PDB file of C-alpha atoms in Angstrom:
ATOM      1  CA  MET A   8       0.084  -0.203  -0.086  1.00  0.00           C
ATOM      2  CA  ARG A   9       2.876   2.485   0.891  1.00  0.00           C
ATOM      3  CA  LYS A  10       4.897   1.683  -2.144  1.00  0.00           C
ATOM      4  CA  ASP A  11       1.475   2.018  -4.501  1.00  0.00           C
ATOM      5  CA  LEU A  12       1.193   5.648  -2.542  1.00  0.00           C
ATOM      6  CA  ILE A  13       5.070   6.475  -3.213  1.00  0.00           C
ATOM      7  CA  LEU A  14       5.118   5.507  -6.840  1.00  0.00           C
ATOM      8  CA  THR A  15       1.618   7.534  -7.357  1.00  0.00           C
ATOM      9  CA  VAL A  16       3.264  10.700  -5.945  1.00  0.00           C
ATOM     10  CA  VAL A  17       6.121  10.310  -8.003  1.00  0.00           C
ATOM     11  CA  PHE A  18       4.044  10.129 -10.874  1.00  0.00           C
ATOM     12  CA  LEU A  19       2.343  13.279  -9.880  1.00  0.00           C
ATOM     13  CA  LEU A  20       5.418  15.245  -9.473  1.00  0.00           C
ATOM     14  CA  ILE A  21       7.028  14.293 -12.959  1.00  0.00           C
ATOM     15  CA  LEU A  22       3.576  15.197 -14.707  1.00  0.00           C
ATOM     16  CA  HIS A  23       3.945  18.962 -12.718  1.00  0.00           C
ATOM     17  CA  PHE A  24       7.381  19.391 -13.689  1.00  0.00           C
ATOM     18  CA  ARG A  25       6.793  18.311 -17.310  1.00  0.00           C
ATOM     19  CA  SER A  26       3.802  20.562 -17.737  1.00  0.00           C
ATOM     20  CA  VAL A  27       6.433  23.515 -16.298  1.00  0.00           C
ATOM     21  CA  ALA A  28       9.095  22.417 -18.544  1.00  0.00           C
ATOM     22  CA  GLN A  29       7.043  22.443 -21.531  1.00  0.00           C
ATOM     23  CA  GLY A  30       5.087  25.570 -20.885  1.00  0.00           C
ATOM     24  CA  SER A  31       8.574  27.343 -20.737  1.00  0.00           C
ATOM     25  CA  GLU A  32      10.266  26.711 -23.887  1.00  0.00           C
ATOM     26  CA  SER A  33      11.358  28.946 -26.410  1.00  0.00           C
ATOM     27  CA  ILE A  34      11.975  29.019 -30.132  1.00  0.00           C
ATOM     28  CA  ARG A  35      14.442  31.157 -31.791  1.00  0.00           C
ATOM     29  CA  VAL A  36      12.850  33.148 -34.592  1.00  0.00           C
ATOM     30  CA  LYS A  37      15.555  34.312 -37.232  1.00  0.00           C
ATOM     31  CA  GLY A  38      15.096  37.723 -38.536  1.00  0.00           C
ATOM     32  CA  GLY A  39      13.911  38.742 -42.042  1.00  0.00           C
ATOM     33  CA  GLU A  40      11.399  40.590 -43.801  1.00  0.00           C
ATOM     34  CA  MET A  41       7.699  40.395 -44.211  1.00  0.00           C
ATOM     35  CA  LYS A  42       4.795  42.469 -46.291  1.00  0.00           C
ATOM     36  CA  GLN A  43       2.700  43.908 -43.971  1.00  0.00           C
ATOM     37  CA  LYS A  44      -0.168  46.570 -44.761  1.00  0.00           C
ATOM     38  CA  ASP A  45       0.987  46.782 -48.091  1.00  0.00           C
ATOM     39  CA  ARG A  46       4.708  47.248 -47.412  1.00  0.00           C
ATOM     40  CA  MET A  47       7.850  45.005 -46.683  1.00  0.00           C
ATOM     41  CA  VAL A  48       9.239  45.683 -42.844  1.00  0.00           C
ATOM     42  CA  LYS A  49      12.296  44.340 -41.296  1.00  0.00           C
ATOM     43  CA  VAL A  50      11.828  41.958 -38.527  1.00  0.00           C
ATOM     44  CA  LYS A  51      14.850  41.285 -35.979  1.00  0.00           C
ATOM     45  CA  SER A  52      15.625  37.949 -34.640  1.00  0.00           C
ATOM     46  CA  PHE A  53      14.071  37.168 -31.309  1.00  0.00           C
ATOM     47  CA  GLN A  54      12.755  34.151 -29.094  1.00  0.00           C
ATOM     48  CA  LEU A  55       8.949  32.932 -28.239  1.00  0.00           C
ATOM     49  CA  SER A  56       7.389  30.869 -26.499  1.00  0.00           C
ATOM     50  CA  LYS A  57       6.881  27.527 -27.876  1.00  0.00           C
ATOM     51  CA  TYR A  58       3.383  27.225 -26.177  1.00  0.00           C
ATOM     52  CA  GLU A  59       1.024  29.656 -24.860  1.00  0.00           C
ATOM     53  CA  ILE A  60       1.631  30.656 -21.381  1.00  0.00           C
ATOM     54  CA  THR A  61       0.197  28.015 -18.922  1.00  0.00           C
ATOM     55  CA  ASN A  62      -1.701  28.038 -15.730  1.00  0.00           C
ATOM     56  CA  SER A  63       1.098  26.530 -13.584  1.00  0.00           C
ATOM     57  CA  GLN A  64       3.633  29.154 -14.801  1.00  0.00           C
ATOM     58  CA  TYR A  65       0.974  31.926 -14.007  1.00  0.00           C
ATOM     59  CA  VAL A  66       0.688  30.374 -10.353  1.00  0.00           C
ATOM     60  CA  GLN A  67       4.709  30.734  -9.973  1.00  0.00           C
ATOM     61  CA  PHE A  68       4.466  34.358 -11.054  1.00  0.00           C
ATOM     62  CA  LEU A  69       1.628  35.028  -8.596  1.00  0.00           C
ATOM     63  CA  ASN A  70       3.219  33.548  -5.770  1.00  0.00           C
ATOM     64  CA  ASP A  71       6.683  35.051  -6.354  1.00  0.00           C
ATOM     65  CA  GLN A  72       5.406  38.553  -6.370  1.00  0.00           C
ATOM     66  CA  LYS A  73       2.942  37.846  -3.319  1.00  0.00           C
ATOM     67  CA  ILE A  74      -0.325  38.468  -5.426  1.00  0.00           C
ATOM     68  CA  GLY A  75      -2.910  38.087  -3.053  1.00  0.00           C
ATOM     69  CA  SER A  76      -6.503  37.007  -3.273  1.00  0.00           C
ATOM     70  CA  ASP A  77      -7.775  40.088  -4.957  1.00  0.00           C
ATOM     71  CA  GLY A  78      -5.504  39.641  -7.890  1.00  0.00           C
ATOM     72  CA  GLN A  79      -4.036  42.945  -7.894  1.00  0.00           C
ATOM     73  CA  PHE A  80      -0.794  44.397  -8.506  1.00  0.00           C
ATOM     74  CA  ASN A  81       1.045  48.121  -8.099  1.00  0.00           C
ATOM     75  CA  GLY A  82      -2.973  49.189  -8.474  1.00  0.00           C
ATOM     76  CA  LEU A  83      -3.341  47.106 -11.559  1.00  0.00           C
ATOM     77  CA  GLN A  84      -6.268  44.227 -11.885  1.00  0.00           C
ATOM     78  CA  LEU A  85      -4.087  41.403 -13.153  1.00  0.00           C
ATOM     79  CA  ILE A  86      -6.488  38.228 -13.554  1.00  0.00           C
ATOM     80  CA  ASN A  87     -10.312  38.252 -12.904  1.00  0.00           C
ATOM     81  CA  VAL A  88     -11.074  36.565  -9.581  1.00  0.00           C
ATOM     82  CA  PHE A  89     -14.935  36.560  -9.681  1.00  0.00           C
ATOM     83  CA  SER A  90     -15.126  34.503 -12.535  1.00  0.00           C
ATOM     84  CA  GLU A  91     -16.023  30.821 -12.604  1.00  0.00           C
ATOM     85  CA  ASP A  92     -13.768  30.584 -16.047  1.00  0.00           C
ATOM     86  CA  LEU A  93     -10.306  31.533 -13.892  1.00  0.00           C
ATOM     87  CA  GLN A  94      -8.740  28.208 -13.817  1.00  0.00           C
ATOM     88  CA  LEU A  95      -6.867  29.295 -10.528  1.00  0.00           C
ATOM     89  CA  GLU A  96      -7.805  29.373  -7.024  1.00  0.00           C
ATOM     90  CA  TYR A  97      -6.560  30.979  -3.984  1.00  0.00           C
ATOM     91  CA  LYS A  98      -6.092  28.860  -0.526  1.00  0.00           C
ATOM     92  CA  ASN A  99      -3.898  28.755   2.383  1.00  0.00           C
ATOM     93  CA  GLU A 100      -2.245  32.158   1.107  1.00  0.00           C
ATOM     94  CA  ALA A 101      -1.433  30.774  -2.090  1.00  0.00           C
ATOM     95  CA  TRP A 102      -1.960  30.352  -5.664  1.00  0.00           C
ATOM     96  CA  ASP A 103      -2.433  27.466  -6.929  1.00  0.00           C
ATOM     97  CA  PHE A 104      -4.381  25.607 -10.582  1.00  0.00           C
ATOM     98  CA  LYS A 105      -7.360  24.081 -10.394  1.00  0.00           C
ATOM     99  CA  SER A 106      -7.182  20.020 -10.341  1.00  0.00           C
ATOM    100  CA  GLY A 107      -6.158  19.214 -13.709  1.00  0.00           C
ATOM    101  CA  MET A 108      -5.854  22.343 -15.116  1.00  0.00           C
ATOM    102  CA  ASP A 109      -1.857  22.796 -14.806  1.00  0.00           C
ATOM    103  CA  ASN A 110      -1.375  22.811 -18.734  1.00  0.00           C
ATOM    104  CA  TYR A 111      -3.900  24.704 -19.989  1.00  0.00           C
ATOM    105  CA  PRO A 112      -3.717  27.996 -21.319  1.00  0.00           C
ATOM    106  CA  MET A 113      -3.878  30.864 -18.955  1.00  0.00           C
ATOM    107  CA  VAL A 114      -7.001  32.963 -19.463  1.00  0.00           C
ATOM    108  CA  MET A 115      -9.105  35.332 -17.898  1.00  0.00           C
ATOM    109  CA  VAL A 116      -5.855  37.638 -17.539  1.00  0.00           C
ATOM    110  CA  SER A 117      -5.767  40.986 -18.350  1.00  0.00           C
ATOM    111  CA  TYR A 118      -3.359  42.934 -20.821  1.00  0.00           C
ATOM    112  CA  TYR A 119      -1.695  44.387 -17.773  1.00  0.00           C
ATOM    113  CA  GLY A 120      -1.751  40.718 -16.109  1.00  0.00           C
ATOM    114  CA  ALA A 121       0.123  39.374 -19.282  1.00  0.00           C
ATOM    115  CA  ASP A 122       2.592  42.619 -19.467  1.00  0.00           C
ATOM    116  CA  GLU A 123       3.689  41.968 -15.790  1.00  0.00           C
ATOM    117  CA  PHE A 124       4.116  38.214 -16.103  1.00  0.00           C
ATOM    118  CA  CYS A 125       6.489  39.060 -19.446  1.00  0.00           C
ATOM    119  CA  LYS A 126       8.192  41.748 -17.167  1.00  0.00           C
ATOM    120  CA  TRP A 127       9.010  39.302 -14.271  1.00  0.00           C
ATOM    121  CA  ILE A 128      10.231  36.256 -16.371  1.00  0.00           C
ATOM    122  CA  GLY A 129      12.384  38.908 -18.407  1.00  0.00           C
ATOM    123  CA  GLY A 130      10.741  39.120 -21.351  1.00  0.00           C
ATOM    124  CA  LYS A 131       8.289  41.069 -23.091  1.00  0.00           C
ATOM    125  CA  LEU A 132       4.669  40.439 -25.142  1.00  0.00           C
ATOM    126  CA  PRO A 133       5.551  40.032 -28.913  1.00  0.00           C
ATOM    127  CA  SER A 134       4.416  43.258 -30.919  1.00  0.00           C
ATOM    128  CA  GLU A 135       1.947  42.505 -33.700  1.00  0.00           C
ATOM    129  CA  THR A 136       4.906  42.406 -36.392  1.00  0.00           C
ATOM    130  CA  GLU A 137       6.805  39.831 -34.219  1.00  0.00           C
ATOM    131  CA  TRP A 138       3.550  37.802 -33.869  1.00  0.00           C
ATOM    132  CA  THR A 139       2.545  37.884 -37.175  1.00  0.00           C
ATOM    133  CA  TYR A 140       6.179  36.912 -38.545  1.00  0.00           C
ATOM    134  CA  ALA A 141       6.057  34.096 -36.046  1.00  0.00           C
ATOM    135  CA  ALA A 142       2.759  32.986 -36.867  1.00  0.00           C
ATOM    136  CA  LYS A 143       3.780  33.090 -40.501  1.00  0.00           C
ATOM    137  CA  GLY A 144       6.557  30.666 -40.144  1.00  0.00           C
ATOM    138  CA  GLY A 145       9.537  33.339 -39.995  1.00  0.00           C
ATOM    139  CA  LYS A 146      12.234  32.659 -42.945  1.00  0.00           C
ATOM    140  CA  LYS A 147      10.322  29.419 -42.974  1.00  0.00           C
ATOM    141  CA  THR A 148       7.105  30.512 -43.937  1.00  0.00           C
ATOM    142  CA  ARG A 149       4.767  28.439 -46.644  1.00  0.00           C
ATOM    143  CA  ASN A 150       2.391  31.086 -46.859  1.00  0.00           C
ATOM    144  CA  TYR A 151      -0.563  29.173 -44.855  1.00  0.00           C
ATOM    145  CA  LEU A 152      -3.928  30.623 -44.332  1.00  0.00           C
ATOM    146  CA  TYR A 153      -3.546  29.718 -40.205  1.00  0.00           C
ATOM    147  CA  ALA A 154      -0.192  29.090 -38.285  1.00  0.00           C
ATOM    148  CA  GLY A 155       1.123  25.969 -39.820  1.00  0.00           C
ATOM    149  CA  SER A 156      -1.611  24.910 -42.382  1.00  0.00           C
ATOM    150  CA  ASP A 157      -4.498  25.886 -44.436  1.00  0.00           C
ATOM    151  CA  ASN A 158      -6.775  23.397 -42.731  1.00  0.00           C
ATOM    152  CA  LEU A 159      -7.185  24.603 -39.369  1.00  0.00           C
ATOM    153  CA  GLU A 160      -8.589  21.222 -38.070  1.00  0.00           C
ATOM    154  CA  GLU A 161      -4.713  20.298 -38.173  1.00  0.00           C
ATOM    155  CA  VAL A 162      -3.186  23.215 -36.043  1.00  0.00           C
ATOM    156  CA  GLY A 163      -5.703  24.876 -33.943  1.00  0.00           C
ATOM    157  CA  TRP A 164      -8.850  24.543 -31.657  1.00  0.00           C
ATOM    158  CA  PHE A 165     -11.903  26.312 -32.937  1.00  0.00           C
ATOM    159  CA  LYS A 166     -15.674  26.163 -32.361  1.00  0.00           C
ATOM    160  CA  GLY A 167     -15.896  23.557 -34.580  1.00  0.00           C
ATOM    161  CA  ASN A 168     -13.830  21.179 -33.077  1.00  0.00           C
ATOM    162  CA  CYS A 169     -13.172  22.271 -29.604  1.00  0.00           C
ATOM    163  CA  GLU A 170     -16.427  20.554 -27.966  1.00  0.00           C
ATOM    164  CA  GLY A 171     -17.048  24.032 -26.342  1.00  0.00           C
ATOM    165  CA  HIS A 172     -13.858  24.402 -24.412  1.00  0.00           C
ATOM    166  CA  LEU A 173      -9.881  25.252 -23.955  1.00  0.00           C
ATOM    167  CA  HIS A 174      -7.613  22.574 -24.269  1.00  0.00           C
ATOM    168  CA  GLU A 175      -4.133  21.776 -23.572  1.00  0.00           C
ATOM    169  CA  VAL A 176      -1.587  23.570 -25.249  1.00  0.00           C
ATOM    170  CA  GLY A 177       0.686  21.329 -27.655  1.00  0.00           C
ATOM    171  CA  LYS A 178      -2.150  19.023 -28.766  1.00  0.00           C
ATOM    172  CA  LYS A 179      -2.185  20.220 -32.352  1.00  0.00           C
ATOM    173  CA  LYS A 180       0.358  20.179 -35.099  1.00  0.00           C
ATOM    174  CA  PRO A 181       2.832  23.055 -34.541  1.00  0.00           C
ATOM    175  CA  ASN A 182       3.974  25.702 -37.330  1.00  0.00           C
ATOM    176  CA  GLU A 183       6.849  25.592 -39.536  1.00  0.00           C
ATOM    177  CA  LEU A 184       8.837  26.706 -36.589  1.00  0.00           C
ATOM    178  CA  GLY A 185       7.662  24.208 -34.400  1.00  0.00           C
ATOM    179  CA  ILE A 186       5.440  26.786 -32.214  1.00  0.00           C
ATOM    180  CA  PHE A 187       1.957  25.545 -31.260  1.00  0.00           C
ATOM    181  CA  ASP A 188      -1.395  27.109 -30.795  1.00  0.00           C
ATOM    182  CA  MET A 189      -0.898  30.324 -32.497  1.00  0.00           C
ATOM    183  CA  SER A 190      -4.282  29.570 -34.526  1.00  0.00           C
ATOM    184  CA  GLY A 191      -7.026  28.560 -32.383  1.00  0.00           C
ATOM    185  CA  ASN A 192      -7.392  27.581 -28.457  1.00  0.00           C
ATOM    186  CA  ALA A 193      -6.682  31.374 -26.912  1.00  0.00           C
ATOM    187  CA  TRP A 194      -6.443  34.500 -28.365  1.00  0.00           C
ATOM    188  CA  GLU A 195      -2.906  36.071 -27.641  1.00  0.00           C
ATOM    189  CA  TRP A 196      -2.339  39.588 -25.979  1.00  0.00           C
ATOM    190  CA  CYS A 197       0.218  41.538 -28.332  1.00  0.00           C
ATOM    191  CA  ARG A 198       2.025  44.383 -27.206  1.00  0.00           C
ATOM    192  CA  ASN A 199       1.139  48.025 -27.391  1.00  0.00           C
ATOM    193  CA  ASP A 200       4.001  50.285 -26.861  1.00  0.00           C
ATOM    194  CA  SER A 201       1.830  53.379 -27.075  1.00  0.00           C
ATOM    195  CA  LEU A 202      -0.947  52.574 -24.584  1.00  0.00           C
ATOM    196  CA  LYS A 203      -1.519  55.370 -21.814  1.00  0.00           C
ATOM    197  CA  SER A 204      -5.138  54.696 -20.284  1.00  0.00           C
ATOM    198  CA  ASN A 205      -7.852  51.614 -19.828  1.00  0.00           C
ATOM    199  CA  GLU A 206      -9.308  53.215 -22.847  1.00  0.00           C
ATOM    200  CA  GLY A 207      -6.659  52.083 -24.921  1.00  0.00           C
ATOM    201  CA  PHE A 208      -6.875  49.288 -27.487  1.00  0.00           C
ATOM    202  CA  CYS A 209      -4.986  46.109 -27.749  1.00  0.00           C
ATOM    203  CA  LEU A 210      -4.822  43.633 -30.117  1.00  0.00           C
ATOM    204  CA  HIS A 211      -5.321  39.858 -29.160  1.00  0.00           C
ATOM    205  CA  MET A 212      -4.452  37.715 -32.212  1.00  0.00           C
ATOM    206  CA  GLY A 213      -4.634  34.386 -33.530  1.00  0.00           C
ATOM    207  CA  GLY A 214      -8.457  33.243 -32.584  1.00  0.00           C
ATOM    208  CA  SER A 215      -9.838  30.964 -30.238  1.00  0.00           C
ATOM    209  CA  TRP A 216     -11.731  27.854 -29.363  1.00  0.00           C
ATOM    210  CA  TYR A 217     -15.104  30.141 -29.065  1.00  0.00           C
ATOM    211  CA  PRO A 218     -15.511  31.263 -32.608  1.00  0.00           C
ATOM    212  CA  GLY A 219     -15.410  29.946 -36.195  1.00  0.00           C
ATOM    213  CA  GLU A 220     -12.529  29.680 -38.423  1.00  0.00           C
ATOM    214  CA  GLN A 221     -12.148  33.158 -39.434  1.00  0.00           C
ATOM    215  CA  PRO A 222     -10.743  35.064 -36.457  1.00  0.00           C
ATOM    216  CA  SER A 223      -8.040  32.078 -36.306  1.00  0.00           C
ATOM    217  CA  GLN A 224      -6.078  33.326 -39.488  1.00  0.00           C
ATOM    218  CA  ILE A 225      -2.988  34.859 -39.109  1.00  0.00           C
ATOM    219  CA  SER A 226      -4.341  38.129 -41.047  1.00  0.00           C
ATOM    220  CA  ALA A 227      -7.292  38.454 -38.516  1.00  0.00           C
ATOM    221  CA  HIS A 228      -7.139  41.831 -36.113  1.00  0.00           C
ATOM    222  CA  TYR A 229      -9.200  41.479 -32.864  1.00  0.00           C
ATOM    223  CA  GLY A 230      -8.632  43.177 -29.767  1.00  0.00           C
ATOM    224  CA  ASN A 231     -10.014  45.040 -26.707  1.00  0.00           C
ATOM    225  CA  THR A 232      -9.061  47.712 -23.557  1.00  0.00           C
ATOM    226  CA  PRO A 233      -6.258  46.289 -21.610  1.00  0.00           C
ATOM    227  CA  THR A 234      -8.635  45.600 -18.686  1.00  0.00           C
ATOM    228  CA  HIS A 235     -10.516  43.303 -20.775  1.00  0.00           C
ATOM    229  CA  PHE A 236     -10.944  39.469 -19.503  1.00  0.00           C
ATOM    230  CA  SER A 237     -12.115  36.463 -21.256  1.00  0.00           C
ATOM    231  CA  ASN A 238     -12.254  32.746 -20.928  1.00  0.00           C
ATOM    232  CA  SER A 239     -10.253  32.742 -24.326  1.00  0.00           C
ATOM    233  CA  VAL A 240      -7.833  35.371 -24.128  1.00  0.00           C
ATOM    234  CA  GLY A 241      -4.233  34.544 -23.003  1.00  0.00           C
ATOM    235  CA  PHE A 242      -0.934  35.131 -24.080  1.00  0.00           C
ATOM    236  CA  ARG A 243       2.793  34.179 -24.756  1.00  0.00           C
ATOM    237  CA  VAL A 244       6.251  35.875 -24.559  1.00  0.00           C
ATOM    238  CA  ALA A 245       8.733  37.319 -26.178  1.00  0.00           C
ATOM    239  CA  PHE A 246      12.478  37.436 -25.492  1.00  0.00           C
ATOM    240  CA  PRO A 247      15.453  39.481 -27.328  1.00  0.00           C
ATOM    241  CA  GLY A 248      17.197  36.844 -29.830  1.00  0.00           C
ATOM    242  CA  LYS A 249      20.145  36.199 -27.350  1.00  0.00           C
ATOM    243  CA  LYS A 250      19.830  33.257 -24.869  1.00  0.00           C
ATOM    244  CA  ARG A 251      17.451  34.107 -21.869  1.00  0.00           C
ATOM    245  CA  VAL A 252      17.805  33.523 -18.008  1.00  0.00           C
ATOM    246  CA  ASN A 253      14.930  31.215 -16.893  1.00  0.00           C
ATOM    247  CA  ARG A 254      12.840  32.398 -13.689  1.00  0.00           C
ATOM    248  CA  LEU A 255      10.530  29.351 -13.548  1.00  0.00           C
ATOM    249  CA  LYS A 256      11.630  26.782 -11.291  1.00  0.00           C
ATOM    250  CA  ASN A 257      12.132  22.846 -11.755  1.00  0.00           C
ATOM    251  CA  MET A 258      14.195  23.497 -15.093  1.00  0.00           C
TER     252      MET A 258
END
């Protein structure tokens, strides 16, 4: 009986460490040129999260920064603590992910909540140009309609195949660069360097599990105010082109 218990604990720890490791990987995106808004733009090399940021990662940020049960930091509301769609819970004066939700995309997070996580880990939200360039496959692009295919079913979760909910990261085919879920599953906040107030507009790109196919096209543009929360909006992190320092535990 004791042996079975030890094996169970070890198995659960392995699953947890694996989910943390998976979510923190990044892909180097070599710089190049891309046509954007009827003109050619140059893109410098950078790194981008291989997967959308997960609940297990975001919990580490919240606890490291000692974010309380109100989900606020420096006067900013990072997460919607009142929503049943928040996949985290606060107990014993610490944050944790709800059972089985460790490797799902972190949603119900505002633009500010995504931005503060990026600062904490040593990166930034990707700009619209960086996000688009990476979604297209960078220098390896095959000019697909979606990130990695002309068939959304292959690369993304959307209304037609998601069964009405989010899915774990990395369960569909990646794009040409090996980046997962840039079309479908969760929309992703993009950086707004000119943001001045809560009434500003912040893009979230890539579509999600909730709508049909069109919003998941790389060229589609959607967004909201930086205080917006949704069970279908998450994010990933961009890093400088050089090797970054990993702040996540168990790596």
